[in-house]
Short mmCIF file of C-alpha atoms in Angstrom, two decimals:
data_model
loop_
_atom_site.label_atom_id
_atom_site.label_comp_id
_atom_site.label_asym_id
_atom_site.label_seq_id
_atom_site.Cartn_x
_atom_site.Cartn_y
_atom_site.Cartn_z
CA MET M 257 0.00 0.00 0.00
CA HIS M 258 2.25 2.78 -1.27
CA THR M 259 0.86 6.27 -1.73
CA ASN M 260 2.56 9.53 -2.50
CA GLU M 261 2.81 12.49 -0.14
CA SER M 262 0.09 14.43 -1.95
CA ALA M 263 -2.40 11.55 -1.71
CA GLU M 264 -1.54 11.10 1.98
CA ASN M 265 -2.16 14.80 2.63
CA TYR M 266 -5.54 14.67 0.90
CA LEU M 267 -6.58 11.55 2.82
CA GLU M 268 -5.47 13.08 6.12
CA THR M 269 -7.42 16.25 5.31
CA ILE M 270 -10.55 14.25 4.49
CA LEU M 271 -10.20 12.44 7.83
CA ILE M 272 -9.79 15.69 9.78
CA LEU M 273 -12.69 17.39 7.97
CA SER M 274 -14.93 14.36 8.51
CA GLN M 275 -14.43 14.82 12.25
CA LYS M 276 -15.51 18.47 12.04
CA LEU M 277 -18.18 18.52 9.32
CA PRO M 278 -21.34 16.49 8.75
CA VAL M 279 -20.21 15.80 5.15
CA VAL M 280 -16.98 16.42 3.25
CA ARG M 281 -17.04 17.86 -0.27
CA SER M 282 -14.28 18.84 -2.69
CA VAL M 283 -14.94 22.51 -1.96
CA ASP M 284 -14.29 21.86 1.75
CA ILE M 285 -10.95 20.24 0.93
CA ALA M 286 -10.02 23.10 -1.43
CA THR M 287 -10.86 25.64 1.26
CA GLU M 288 -8.97 23.78 3.98
CA LEU M 289 -5.82 23.34 1.89
CA ASP M 290 -6.16 26.67 0.02
CA PHE M 291 -6.04 24.81 -3.31
CA LYS M 292 -8.01 25.40 -6.49
CA LYS M 293 -11.14 23.28 -6.84
CA SER M 294 -9.85 21.95 -10.16
CA SER M 295 -6.68 20.60 -8.47
CA VAL M 296 -8.75 18.94 -5.78
CA SER M 297 -11.05 17.40 -8.41
CA VAL M 298 -8.09 15.80 -10.19
CA ALA M 299 -6.76 14.45 -6.89
CA MET M 300 -10.19 13.09 -5.89
CA LYS M 301 -10.42 11.26 -9.22
CA LYS M 302 -7.07 9.57 -8.56
CA LEU M 303 -8.03 8.68 -4.99
CA ARG M 304 -11.32 7.25 -6.24
CA GLU M 305 -9.56 5.23 -8.97
CA ASN M 306 -7.20 3.82 -6.33
CA ASP M 307 -10.18 2.88 -4.12
CA HIS M 308 -9.19 5.21 -1.28
CA ILE M 309 -12.40 7.25 -1.37
CA ILE M 310 -16.03 6.97 -2.43
CA VAL M 311 -17.83 9.98 -3.88
CA SER M 312 -21.62 9.91 -3.61
CA PRO M 313 -23.88 11.26 -6.37
CA GLU M 314 -24.29 14.37 -4.18
CA GLY M 315 -20.52 14.88 -4.11
CA TYR M 316 -19.97 13.70 -0.53
CA ILE M 317 -16.55 12.15 -0.01
CA THR M 318 -15.94 9.27 2.38
CA LEU M 319 -12.83 7.23 3.02
CA THR M 320 -12.79 3.56 2.09
CA PRO M 321 -11.13 1.13 4.54
CA SER M 322 -7.80 1.48 2.70
CA GLY M 323 -8.10 5.28 2.60
CA LYS M 324 -8.96 5.41 6.29
CA GLU M 325 -6.01 3.18 7.15
CA ILE M 326 -3.61 5.52 5.36
CA ALA M 327 -5.25 8.64 6.80
CA ASP M 328 -5.16 7.22 10.35
CA ARG M 329 -1.49 6.31 9.99
CA ILE M 330 -0.48 9.74 8.70
CA TYR M 331 -2.64 11.57 11.27
CA GLU M 332 -1.15 9.52 14.13
CA ARG M 333 2.34 10.35 12.91
CA HIS M 334 1.49 14.03 12.59
CA THR M 335 -0.05 14.40 16.02
CA LEU M 336 2.63 12.40 17.82
CA LEU M 337 5.57 14.06 16.05
CA SER M 338 4.23 17.59 16.42
CA SER M 339 3.49 17.16 20.14
CA TRP M 340 6.92 15.57 20.65
CA LEU M 341 8.66 18.46 18.91
CA GLU M 342 6.69 20.95 20.99
CA ARG M 343 7.76 19.15 24.20
CA LEU M 344 11.34 19.50 22.97
CA GLY M 345 10.81 23.27 22.86
CA VAL M 346 9.95 23.80 19.19
CA ALA M 347 7.34 26.51 18.56
CA PRO M 348 3.91 24.97 17.79
CA LYS M 349 3.70 26.35 14.23
CA ILE M 350 7.18 25.09 13.33
CA ALA M 351 6.53 21.75 15.07
CA ALA M 352 3.37 21.24 12.99
CA GLU M 353 5.14 22.19 9.74
CA ASP M 354 8.11 19.90 10.47
CA ALA M 355 5.83 17.04 11.53
CA CYS M 356 3.96 17.42 8.24
CA ARG M 357 7.18 16.87 6.32
CA ILE M 358 8.55 14.10 8.54
CA GLU M 359 5.30 12.09 8.66
CA HIS M 360 5.62 11.14 4.98
CA VAL M 361 9.23 10.01 4.92
CA ILE M 362 9.87 8.38 8.30
CA SER M 363 10.00 4.59 8.20
CA SER M 364 7.51 2.54 10.18
CA GLU M 365 10.41 1.14 12.20
CA SER M 366 11.72 4.57 13.18
CA PHE M 367 8.25 5.91 13.95
CA GLU M 368 7.45 2.93 16.17
CA ALA M 369 10.76 3.40 18.01
CA ILE M 370 9.97 7.09 18.62
CA LYS M 371 6.45 6.22 19.71
CA LYS M 372 7.75 3.58 22.13
CA HIS M 373 10.36 6.01 23.50
CA ILE M 374 7.82 8.80 24.04
CA LYS M 375 5.28 6.59 25.79
#
């Protein structure tokens, strides 16, 4: 199950929005990420073709089990890494930005070791 950073960011955003909104639409994703709707539409097509999302006839986007698994993994990495960096004294904004970059490239082995060390 390999996905690129862009797909992971979209899936994570869908997960976060689904926790805040009754339904998630492309326009919500575009607004959240400050992207053009056309860019989001192209990305949603790819995610749908890869069976990571389902788009209802009304345009409501939901994660499939594989999409949710990826989104959960990336979101866990983001939250743990950003809080860890903050505890190390990094400013919250910088910690969140760095965690966003790290979450996509860190190996599962390294992340699990950090997680074990922190807890």
